[in-house]
Short mmCIF file of C-alpha atoms in Angstrom, two decimals:
data_model
loop_
_atom_site.label_atom_id
_atom_site.label_comp_id
_atom_site.label_asym_id
_atom_site.label_seq_id
_atom_site.Cartn_x
_atom_site.Cartn_y
_atom_site.Cartn_z
CA MET A 1 152.85 109.12 119.25
CA ALA A 2 149.03 108.91 119.14
CA LEU A 3 147.15 112.19 119.32
CA GLN A 4 145.29 112.79 122.55
CA PRO A 5 141.53 113.44 122.27
CA LEU A 6 140.10 116.78 123.24
CA ASP A 7 138.61 116.85 126.72
CA LYS A 8 136.00 119.41 125.69
CA LEU A 9 134.48 120.37 122.36
CA PRO A 10 135.09 123.99 121.38
CA ASP A 11 131.69 125.66 121.21
CA THR A 12 132.64 128.98 119.64
CA PRO A 13 131.07 130.38 116.45
CA LEU A 14 132.73 129.11 113.28
CA LYS A 15 134.10 131.37 110.55
CA ILE A 16 133.81 129.73 107.11
CA LYS A 17 136.90 130.27 104.97
CA ARG A 18 136.78 127.23 102.70
CA ALA A 19 133.79 125.17 101.55
CA LEU A 20 133.40 121.94 99.58
CA LEU A 21 130.22 121.65 97.48
CA SER A 22 129.38 118.36 95.74
CA VAL A 23 125.68 117.59 95.34
CA SER A 24 123.30 115.43 93.32
CA ASP A 25 120.26 117.56 94.15
CA LYS A 26 121.21 121.05 92.99
CA HIS A 27 118.04 122.73 94.20
CA ASN A 28 118.81 126.06 95.93
CA LEU A 29 122.55 125.49 95.42
CA VAL A 30 123.36 128.70 93.55
CA PRO A 31 121.95 131.14 96.17
CA LEU A 32 123.97 129.35 98.84
CA ALA A 33 127.18 129.50 96.79
CA GLN A 34 126.58 133.17 96.05
CA ALA A 35 126.14 133.90 99.75
CA LEU A 36 129.37 132.06 100.52
CA HIS A 37 131.20 133.94 97.75
CA LYS A 38 129.95 137.23 99.18
CA GLN A 39 131.57 136.28 102.50
CA GLY A 40 134.90 135.63 100.73
CA VAL A 41 134.66 131.84 101.09
CA GLU A 42 136.86 129.76 98.78
CA LEU A 43 134.69 127.27 96.88
CA LEU A 44 135.88 123.73 96.09
CA SER A 45 133.74 121.48 93.95
CA THR A 46 133.49 118.45 91.67
CA GLY A 47 131.98 117.46 88.32
CA GLY A 48 128.48 118.67 87.58
CA THR A 49 128.30 120.82 90.70
CA ALA A 50 131.38 122.79 89.65
CA ARG A 51 129.96 123.23 86.16
CA VAL A 52 126.69 124.68 87.48
CA LEU A 53 128.53 127.13 89.72
CA ARG A 54 130.86 128.27 86.95
CA GLU A 55 127.88 128.85 84.66
CA GLU A 56 126.67 131.33 87.30
CA GLY A 57 129.99 133.17 87.13
CA LEU A 58 131.39 131.85 90.41
CA ASN A 59 135.08 131.08 90.83
CA VAL A 60 135.43 127.39 91.71
CA ILE A 61 138.51 125.27 92.45
CA ASP A 62 138.31 121.66 91.29
CA VAL A 63 138.91 119.10 94.01
CA SER A 64 141.34 117.36 91.66
CA ASP A 65 143.53 120.50 91.82
CA VAL A 66 143.59 120.15 95.61
CA THR A 67 144.31 116.43 95.67
CA GLY A 68 146.66 116.43 92.68
CA PHE A 69 144.75 113.39 91.43
CA GLN A 70 142.19 113.34 88.62
CA GLU A 71 138.73 111.86 89.01
CA CYS A 72 138.81 108.24 87.86
CA LEU A 73 136.76 105.08 87.40
CA ASP A 74 133.93 106.96 85.70
CA GLY A 75 133.67 109.40 88.61
CA ARG A 76 133.57 106.70 91.30
CA VAL A 77 136.70 108.16 92.91
CA LYS A 78 137.11 111.91 93.26
CA THR A 79 137.01 112.97 96.93
CA LEU A 80 138.40 109.88 98.66
CA HIS A 81 141.78 111.44 99.40
CA PRO A 82 143.72 112.60 102.53
CA MET A 83 143.84 116.17 101.21
CA VAL A 84 140.03 116.21 101.39
CA HIS A 85 139.33 114.12 104.47
CA GLY A 86 142.27 115.48 106.42
CA ALA A 87 140.89 118.96 105.72
CA ILE A 88 137.45 117.92 106.99
CA LEU A 89 138.54 115.85 110.00
CA GLY A 90 141.31 118.14 111.25
CA ARG A 91 140.60 119.62 114.69
CA THR A 92 141.73 123.18 114.11
CA SER A 93 141.45 124.03 117.82
CA HIS A 94 143.91 121.25 118.62
CA PRO A 95 147.56 122.35 118.23
CA ALA A 96 148.81 118.86 117.37
CA ASP A 97 146.30 118.61 114.50
CA ARG A 98 147.20 122.06 113.24
CA ASP A 99 150.91 121.19 113.24
CA GLU A 100 150.36 117.94 111.37
CA MET A 101 148.05 119.57 108.81
CA ALA A 102 150.68 122.27 108.19
CA LYS A 103 153.36 119.63 107.77
CA LEU A 104 151.24 117.76 105.22
CA GLY A 105 150.09 120.90 103.43
CA ILE A 106 146.42 120.33 104.30
CA GLU A 107 144.20 123.42 104.43
CA PRO A 108 141.08 123.14 106.60
CA ILE A 109 137.58 122.87 105.07
CA GLU A 110 135.05 124.47 107.42
CA LEU A 111 131.90 123.71 105.40
CA VAL A 112 130.80 120.54 103.59
CA VAL A 113 127.74 120.77 101.35
CA VAL A 114 126.93 117.28 100.11
CA ASN A 115 123.80 115.32 99.24
CA LEU A 116 123.69 111.82 97.90
CA TYR A 117 122.93 109.88 94.73
CA PRO A 118 119.15 109.36 94.46
CA PHE A 119 119.16 105.69 95.45
CA LYS A 120 115.57 105.53 96.76
CA GLU A 121 114.19 107.27 93.69
CA THR A 122 116.18 104.97 91.40
CA VAL A 123 115.07 101.65 92.91
CA SER A 124 111.44 102.79 93.03
CA LYS A 125 111.33 102.98 89.22
CA GLU A 126 109.89 100.17 87.13
CA GLY A 127 112.42 97.76 85.63
CA VAL A 128 115.48 98.92 87.56
CA THR A 129 118.19 96.26 87.50
CA PRO A 130 120.62 95.52 90.35
CA ALA A 131 123.42 96.89 88.16
CA ILE A 132 121.69 100.26 87.84
CA ALA A 133 120.75 100.26 91.50
CA THR A 134 124.29 99.63 92.73
CA GLU A 135 125.67 102.41 90.52
CA ASN A 136 123.44 104.74 92.54
CA ILE A 137 125.01 103.73 95.84
CA ASP A 138 127.02 106.78 96.90
CA ILE A 139 130.37 106.15 98.61
CA GLY A 140 132.27 109.44 98.65
CA GLY A 141 129.20 111.45 99.66
CA PRO A 142 128.34 109.56 102.87
CA THR A 143 132.04 109.47 103.75
CA MET A 144 132.34 113.27 103.56
CA ILE A 145 129.03 113.82 105.36
CA ARG A 146 129.99 111.51 108.22
CA ALA A 147 133.46 113.02 108.50
CA ALA A 148 132.08 116.55 108.69
CA ALA A 149 129.34 115.52 111.11
CA LYS A 150 131.88 113.85 113.39
CA ASN A 151 133.94 117.03 113.44
CA PHE A 152 130.96 119.38 113.96
CA ALA A 153 132.96 121.33 116.56
CA HIS A 154 135.16 122.58 113.72
CA VAL A 155 133.08 121.97 110.57
CA ALA A 156 129.53 122.70 109.43
CA VAL A 157 127.75 120.10 107.28
CA LEU A 158 124.74 120.68 105.06
CA SER A 159 123.19 117.42 103.82
CA SER A 160 119.88 118.82 102.53
CA PRO A 161 118.84 121.84 100.42
CA ASP A 162 116.25 122.55 103.13
CA GLN A 163 119.13 123.73 105.36
CA TYR A 164 120.61 126.26 102.95
CA ASN A 165 118.42 129.22 103.86
CA THR A 166 119.32 128.85 107.54
CA MET A 167 123.00 128.91 106.60
CA ILE A 168 122.49 131.98 104.40
CA ASP A 169 120.71 133.76 107.27
CA ALA A 170 123.51 132.87 109.72
CA LEU A 171 126.13 134.24 107.35
CA SER A 172 124.13 137.41 106.71
CA ASP A 173 123.49 138.09 110.39
CA GLN A 174 126.80 137.16 112.00
CA GLY A 175 129.21 135.98 109.32
CA THR A 176 129.71 132.82 111.43
CA VAL A 177 127.89 129.57 112.20
CA PRO A 178 126.86 128.97 115.84
CA PHE A 179 127.92 125.78 117.62
CA GLU A 180 124.31 124.74 118.35
CA LEU A 181 123.44 124.94 114.66
CA ARG A 182 126.47 122.87 113.67
CA ARG A 183 125.55 120.21 116.22
CA LYS A 184 121.97 120.15 114.97
CA TRP A 185 123.12 119.72 111.38
CA ALA A 186 125.51 116.95 112.44
CA LEU A 187 122.61 115.05 113.99
CA GLU A 188 120.57 115.51 110.81
CA ALA A 189 123.56 114.35 108.75
CA PHE A 190 123.93 111.10 110.67
CA ARG A 191 120.19 110.50 110.44
CA HIS A 192 120.44 111.11 106.70
CA THR A 193 123.25 108.61 106.13
CA ALA A 194 121.53 106.07 108.40
CA ASP A 195 118.38 106.38 106.31
CA TYR A 196 120.42 106.03 103.13
CA ASP A 197 122.15 102.87 104.37
CA THR A 198 118.79 101.47 105.51
CA ALA A 199 117.33 101.94 102.03
CA ILE A 200 120.28 100.09 100.50
CA SER A 201 119.98 97.30 103.05
CA HIS A 202 116.26 96.90 102.36
CA TYR A 203 116.80 96.81 98.60
CA LEU A 204 119.55 94.20 98.80
CA THR A 205 117.39 92.18 101.19
CA SER A 206 114.57 92.23 98.65
CA ILE A 207 116.70 90.99 95.76
CA GLN A 208 118.41 88.43 97.98
CA GLY A 209 114.99 86.87 98.50
CA GLU A 210 115.29 86.41 102.26
CA THR A 211 111.97 85.51 103.87
CA LEU A 212 113.13 87.28 107.01
CA PRO A 213 116.32 89.40 107.07
CA GLU A 214 119.14 88.61 109.47
CA GLN A 215 119.01 92.25 110.58
CA TRP A 216 116.13 94.66 110.20
CA ASN A 217 116.81 98.39 110.13
CA VAL A 218 114.07 100.97 110.50
CA SER A 219 114.45 104.59 109.40
CA LEU A 220 111.32 106.72 109.37
CA PRO A 221 111.20 110.53 109.34
CA LYS A 222 108.85 112.22 111.77
CA ALA A 223 105.76 113.26 109.84
CA ALA A 224 104.19 115.15 112.73
CA SER A 225 104.12 115.57 116.49
CA LEU A 226 100.80 114.52 118.02
CA ARG A 227 99.01 116.14 120.92
CA TYR A 228 99.56 112.96 122.94
CA GLY A 229 99.55 109.17 122.64
CA GLU A 230 96.90 106.71 123.70
CA ASN A 231 96.47 108.79 126.85
CA PRO A 232 97.14 112.49 127.58
CA HIS A 233 100.25 111.80 129.70
CA GLN A 234 102.04 109.96 126.84
CA PRO A 235 104.11 112.00 124.32
CA ALA A 236 103.68 110.74 120.75
CA GLY A 237 104.39 111.37 117.10
CA VAL A 238 103.66 109.80 113.73
CA TYR A 239 106.56 108.67 111.54
CA GLY A 240 106.92 107.70 107.90
CA ARG A 241 104.82 108.93 104.98
CA PRO A 242 101.13 108.49 105.86
CA GLU A 243 100.32 111.47 103.63
CA THR A 244 101.04 109.28 100.58
CA TYR A 245 97.93 107.24 101.46
CA ILE A 246 95.57 109.63 103.20
CA ASP A 247 94.65 113.30 103.13
CA CYS A 248 92.83 114.61 106.20
CA PHE A 249 91.42 117.68 104.50
CA HIS A 250 88.72 118.71 106.99
CA GLY A 251 88.54 118.77 110.78
CA LYS A 252 91.11 118.53 113.56
CA GLU A 253 94.49 116.90 113.12
CA LEU A 254 94.53 113.14 113.48
CA SER A 255 95.43 111.77 116.91
CA TYR A 256 97.50 108.73 117.88
CA ASN A 257 94.38 106.61 118.37
CA ASN A 258 92.94 107.92 115.10
CA TYR A 259 95.99 106.66 113.23
CA LEU A 260 95.70 103.24 114.89
CA ASP A 261 92.02 102.96 113.99
CA MET A 262 92.63 104.21 110.46
CA ASP A 263 95.38 101.67 109.93
CA ALA A 264 92.98 98.83 110.74
CA ALA A 265 90.26 100.37 108.56
CA LEU A 266 92.56 100.87 105.57
CA GLN A 267 93.80 97.30 105.72
CA LEU A 268 90.24 95.99 105.65
CA ILE A 269 88.92 98.24 102.91
CA ALA A 270 91.92 97.41 100.71
CA ALA A 271 90.61 93.83 100.65
CA PHE A 272 87.28 95.13 99.27
CA LYS A 273 88.49 97.66 96.72
CA GLU A 274 87.28 95.58 93.76
CA ASP A 275 84.01 94.46 95.34
CA ASP A 276 80.49 95.87 95.30
CA PRO A 277 79.88 99.07 97.31
CA THR A 278 81.16 98.31 100.81
CA VAL A 279 81.11 100.18 104.12
CA ALA A 280 82.95 99.20 107.30
CA ILE A 281 82.60 100.80 110.71
CA PHE A 282 85.51 100.58 113.15
CA LYS A 283 85.86 101.20 116.86
CA HIS A 284 89.14 100.69 118.73
CA THR A 285 90.73 99.00 115.67
CA VAL A 286 87.94 96.41 115.48
CA PRO A 287 85.18 96.29 112.84
CA CYS A 288 81.80 96.56 114.52
CA GLY A 289 79.87 96.31 111.25
CA VAL A 290 80.52 95.59 107.58
CA GLY A 291 77.98 95.79 104.78
CA MET A 292 78.12 95.13 101.05
CA ASP A 293 75.37 95.85 98.54
CA ALA A 294 75.44 95.93 94.77
CA ASP A 295 72.65 98.52 94.64
CA SER A 296 74.24 101.46 96.48
CA LEU A 297 76.67 102.64 99.10
CA ALA A 298 73.75 103.85 101.21
CA SER A 299 72.36 100.32 101.33
CA ALA A 300 75.78 99.01 102.31
CA TRP A 301 75.92 101.61 105.11
CA LYS A 302 72.53 100.53 106.47
CA LYS A 303 73.69 96.92 106.56
CA ALA A 304 76.92 97.81 108.36
CA PHE A 305 75.22 100.12 110.86
CA SER A 306 72.44 97.67 111.71
CA THR A 307 75.01 95.16 113.00
CA ASP A 308 75.68 97.30 116.05
CA THR A 309 73.95 100.66 116.38
CA ALA A 310 75.68 101.64 119.65
CA SER A 311 79.38 101.10 118.94
CA PRO A 312 79.69 103.36 115.85
CA PHE A 313 79.26 106.47 118.05
CA GLY A 314 82.61 108.23 117.81
CA GLY A 315 83.97 105.59 115.44
CA ILE A 316 85.51 105.50 111.99
CA ILE A 317 83.63 104.84 108.76
CA VAL A 318 85.47 103.70 105.65
CA CYS A 319 84.01 103.20 102.15
CA ASN A 320 85.34 101.73 98.92
CA ARG A 321 83.36 104.11 96.71
CA GLU A 322 82.83 107.84 96.37
CA LEU A 323 80.70 109.05 99.25
CA ASP A 324 77.43 110.33 97.80
CA LEU A 325 74.85 112.65 99.33
CA GLU A 326 72.37 109.88 100.24
CA THR A 327 75.00 107.96 102.19
CA ALA A 328 76.32 111.18 103.74
CA ARG A 329 72.84 111.98 105.07
CA GLU A 330 72.60 108.54 106.68
CA ILE A 331 76.04 108.86 108.28
CA ASP A 332 75.35 112.42 109.42
CA SER A 333 72.57 111.17 111.68
CA ILE A 334 75.16 109.88 114.19
CA PHE A 335 78.37 111.31 115.62
CA THR A 336 81.46 109.92 113.93
CA GLU A 337 85.12 110.87 114.41
CA ILE A 338 86.35 110.11 110.91
CA ILE A 339 84.92 109.32 107.49
CA VAL A 340 87.28 107.83 104.90
CA ALA A 341 86.48 107.46 101.20
CA PRO A 342 88.35 107.52 97.88
CA SER A 343 86.42 110.69 97.02
CA PHE A 344 83.49 112.81 98.20
CA HIS A 345 80.67 114.13 96.05
CA GLU A 346 80.41 117.91 96.19
CA ASP A 347 76.91 117.79 97.73
CA ALA A 348 78.11 115.32 100.36
CA LEU A 349 80.97 117.66 101.26
CA THR A 350 78.59 120.59 101.67
CA LEU A 351 76.67 118.59 104.25
CA LEU A 352 79.53 116.87 106.06
CA THR A 353 81.79 119.92 106.44
CA GLN A 354 79.14 121.70 108.50
CA LYS A 355 80.49 119.85 111.54
CA LYS A 356 83.91 121.34 112.21
CA ASN A 357 85.21 118.59 114.50
CA ARG A 358 84.42 115.74 112.14
CA ARG A 359 87.50 114.60 110.22
CA LEU A 360 87.09 113.87 106.53
CA VAL A 361 89.87 111.81 105.00
CA ARG A 362 90.47 111.20 101.32
CA LEU A 363 91.94 107.77 100.56
CA LEU A 364 94.59 108.64 97.97
CA HIS A 365 95.30 105.03 97.09
CA TYR A 366 94.72 101.63 98.62
CA PRO A 367 97.64 100.22 100.61
CA ASP A 368 99.41 97.22 99.14
CA LEU A 369 101.08 95.45 102.04
CA SER A 370 102.02 92.29 100.17
CA GLY A 371 105.71 93.16 99.97
CA GLU A 372 106.01 94.77 103.38
CA PHE A 373 106.95 93.61 106.85
CA GLN A 374 104.85 94.24 109.92
CA PHE A 375 106.75 94.95 113.11
CA ARG A 376 105.89 95.85 116.66
CA SER A 377 108.02 96.61 119.67
CA ILE A 378 108.37 94.21 122.58
CA VAL A 379 110.47 94.48 125.74
CA GLY A 380 114.06 94.13 124.59
CA GLY A 381 113.39 94.07 120.87
CA ALA A 382 110.75 93.76 118.17
CA LEU A 383 108.67 91.17 116.36
CA LEU A 384 108.70 91.04 112.56
CA GLN A 385 106.39 89.18 110.22
CA ARG A 386 104.94 89.22 106.74
CA PRO A 387 101.40 90.65 106.81
CA ASP A 388 98.34 88.43 106.58
CA THR A 389 97.20 89.95 103.29
CA ASP A 390 97.09 87.15 100.74
CA MET A 391 93.69 85.54 100.60
CA GLU A 392 93.65 81.85 99.83
CA ASP A 393 92.24 80.51 96.59
CA ALA A 394 88.64 79.67 97.43
CA SER A 395 88.77 76.74 95.02
CA THR A 396 91.08 75.01 97.50
CA TYR A 397 88.52 75.12 100.32
CA LYS A 398 87.23 71.71 101.25
CA THR A 399 83.64 70.83 102.05
CA VAL A 400 83.92 68.40 104.97
CA THR A 401 80.22 67.84 105.69
CA LYS A 402 77.62 65.77 103.91
CA ARG A 403 75.83 68.91 102.77
CA SER A 404 77.55 71.48 100.58
CA PRO A 405 76.72 75.19 100.88
CA ASP A 406 74.37 76.57 98.27
CA ASN A 407 75.36 79.62 96.21
CA ARG A 408 73.89 82.18 98.62
CA GLU A 409 75.57 80.51 101.59
CA LEU A 410 78.87 80.33 99.72
CA GLN A 411 78.87 84.06 98.97
CA ASP A 412 78.18 84.87 102.60
CA LEU A 413 80.85 82.39 103.74
CA LEU A 414 83.46 84.06 101.54
CA LEU A 415 82.47 87.49 102.86
CA ALA A 416 82.60 86.30 106.47
CA TRP A 417 86.01 84.71 105.90
CA LYS A 418 87.29 87.95 104.39
CA ILE A 419 86.10 89.97 107.39
CA VAL A 420 87.24 87.62 110.14
CA ARG A 421 90.90 88.35 109.26
CA PHE A 422 90.44 91.87 110.65
CA VAL A 423 88.71 90.91 113.90
CA LYS A 424 90.79 90.39 117.05
CA SER A 425 91.18 86.78 118.20
CA ASN A 426 89.26 84.89 119.29
CA ALA A 427 87.19 86.06 116.33
CA ILE A 428 83.69 85.00 115.35
CA VAL A 429 81.77 86.66 112.51
CA TYR A 430 78.14 86.00 111.54
CA VAL A 431 77.07 87.11 108.05
CA LYS A 432 73.71 87.04 106.31
CA ASN A 433 72.80 88.43 102.89
CA GLY A 434 75.97 90.48 102.47
CA GLN A 435 76.18 92.00 105.94
CA THR A 436 77.57 91.22 109.34
CA VAL A 437 74.80 90.32 111.78
CA GLY A 438 77.08 89.58 114.70
CA ILE A 439 80.77 90.05 115.56
CA GLY A 440 82.50 88.57 118.61
CA THR A 441 86.04 89.75 119.20
CA GLY A 442 89.01 89.55 121.55
CA GLN A 443 87.71 86.96 123.99
CA THR A 444 89.80 84.28 125.68
CA SER A 445 87.22 81.66 124.72
CA ARG A 446 85.82 81.03 121.24
CA VAL A 447 82.48 80.18 122.82
CA ASP A 448 82.46 83.54 124.62
CA SER A 449 83.10 85.36 121.32
CA SER A 450 80.24 83.48 119.70
CA GLU A 451 77.88 84.21 122.58
CA ILE A 452 78.75 87.93 122.51
CA ALA A 453 78.02 88.06 118.78
CA ILE A 454 74.69 86.29 119.29
CA ARG A 455 73.74 88.56 122.18
CA LYS A 456 74.50 91.69 120.13
CA ALA A 457 72.44 90.39 117.22
CA LYS A 458 69.47 89.81 119.48
CA LYS A 459 69.88 93.27 121.01
CA GLU A 460 69.74 94.81 117.52
CA GLY A 461 66.73 92.70 116.59
CA LEU A 462 68.67 90.85 113.89
CA SER A 463 67.75 87.28 113.03
CA LEU A 464 70.59 84.80 112.73
CA GLU A 465 68.28 82.31 111.08
CA GLY A 466 69.93 81.30 107.81
CA SER A 467 73.23 83.07 108.64
CA VAL A 468 76.75 81.73 108.19
CA LEU A 469 79.62 81.76 110.66
CA ALA A 470 83.37 82.31 110.24
CA SER A 471 85.95 81.47 112.88
CA ASP A 472 89.55 82.71 112.60
CA ALA A 473 90.87 79.42 114.05
CA PHE A 474 89.62 75.85 114.42
CA PHE A 475 86.89 74.86 116.85
CA PRO A 476 88.51 72.83 119.63
CA PHE A 477 85.18 71.33 120.68
CA ALA A 478 81.79 70.66 119.14
CA ASP A 479 79.99 72.92 121.64
CA SER A 480 80.55 75.99 119.43
CA ILE A 481 78.78 74.23 116.55
CA GLU A 482 75.87 73.35 118.84
CA ALA A 483 75.53 77.02 119.89
CA ALA A 484 75.81 78.23 116.30
CA ALA A 485 73.14 75.83 115.04
CA GLU A 486 70.77 76.74 117.85
CA ALA A 487 71.25 80.42 116.91
CA GLY A 488 70.17 79.68 113.33
CA VAL A 489 73.48 79.23 111.51
CA VAL A 490 73.29 77.05 108.40
CA SER A 491 76.93 77.04 107.28
CA VAL A 492 80.38 77.42 108.83
CA ILE A 493 83.83 78.31 107.49
CA GLN A 494 86.94 77.66 109.56
CA PRO A 495 90.58 76.57 109.11
CA GLY A 496 90.21 73.06 110.52
CA GLY A 497 93.11 71.26 112.13
CA SER A 498 91.76 70.38 115.57
CA ILE A 499 92.35 66.91 117.01
CA ARG A 500 88.56 66.86 117.44
CA ASP A 501 87.72 67.85 113.85
CA ASN A 502 85.78 64.62 113.41
CA GLU A 503 83.57 65.44 116.41
CA VAL A 504 82.96 68.94 115.06
CA ILE A 505 82.10 67.62 111.60
CA GLU A 506 79.78 64.96 113.05
CA GLU A 507 77.94 67.62 115.05
CA ALA A 508 77.57 69.78 111.93
CA ASP A 509 76.19 66.81 110.00
CA ARG A 510 73.80 65.99 112.81
CA ARG A 511 72.52 69.58 112.71
CA GLY A 512 72.31 69.67 108.91
CA LEU A 513 75.01 72.37 108.56
CA SER A 514 77.48 72.68 105.71
CA MET A 515 81.10 73.35 106.63
CA LEU A 516 84.20 74.46 104.74
CA PHE A 517 87.79 73.95 105.85
CA THR A 518 90.21 76.56 104.48
CA GLY A 519 93.46 75.16 105.82
CA ARG A 520 94.67 78.59 106.95
CA ARG A 521 94.32 80.35 110.29
CA HIS A 522 93.86 84.12 110.68
CA PHE A 523 94.81 85.06 114.23
CA ARG A 524 94.98 88.80 114.91
CA HIS A 525 96.44 89.72 118.30
#
């Protein structure tokens, strides 16, 4: 007859009499085992874990002595046995379970201490083969962790060395483990195994060569709670490992909106890491000025700032070179939320740290998104895509007008085309002599974006005479070319592909413009 489930979980403190310890990461293991031994707990163990404990003078029973079956298949099978899993899954508050366990000679295990083979660390190493990777897929470990976590009413599970001190304190204070703590550890255990399975799934997806996986799993640890989200009434947190890329070493903690802006800024500056000194200024995830200058970072800053002197207030500044004192002085003249650079000169730090609320962020390394997926939530699901990171080979661009761009125009065209990828659609970017002189972003009409960029340039007193223009998508009509030419544009770069391309090209020829078709669109929604 099938056993009936319990109607209510027993929530009483748990006395540990028998514990199973089998870990890959042996950090902090010995103090835990010693604390258990002090409480009179019987210790069961396997392989290398048992050896470490015996070397510390602890009495350990081999799991093989409990199961009556030796480890086999090069250690692949050692705990997958009813004498182990029956001991973990048995509901000791349930008389029917107790009777069956007694009949089968199964003694309960009240504590499972298990962590898993280092799969993530293994596959992150250079030259790892699928054979090596699969040998680091743990089977017995996740099975024991999940079994103990399922039975948290009767069993405690420790899946991380970070939990050991809490267990030691509980044993020292009360000699038992509270129900709430067991439930908390069970949740952490299931999160741990879910993360482990996700890592395996992602690795196998990568070697399978799928352009898009049939199922996409996401497992990100919470890095920090944030004061709020986009607005004060929205709870928020940041997940993953942003600290591997950035170090906010001065000023207040980063906010939700800060992270969004920084993400956009880091993606752009990664495209300029090998270029001449470059500065970009961002506001609300959109670049409002980009400048490049071979002479100095300060000159690049002046070019970027002159594009739009109003928007940078309270914005984010990102550089691809060490921030020097001269540039720091220029930046210090306005209020900025965040300054990001690979490094900061000591004199620049002395100046910039005088303002306590300003955040200074060290760029630890440039993000490489080429192998990643981008995803965003939608109602009922999520969208997944490969990032728009690979720049086309400029040698494949096609001159479609009678006049070809000269060398100066070509350099500005390539810069404008690089920048337009990071501007919200509809995106229009004007560039002249290595700097943006007008940016139009996020409009429902390409003409509107162009007119906004022109209006801002005029407001800043910038001449568009001799400038070049980049458009993230094709021009559907020739009117945008007319407006660009009247503003002073001499060359245009765009994807092409409109049914009216011939009309657009004819208008460019009539105006004496040069025009390149790239064959690739760069929408950014």
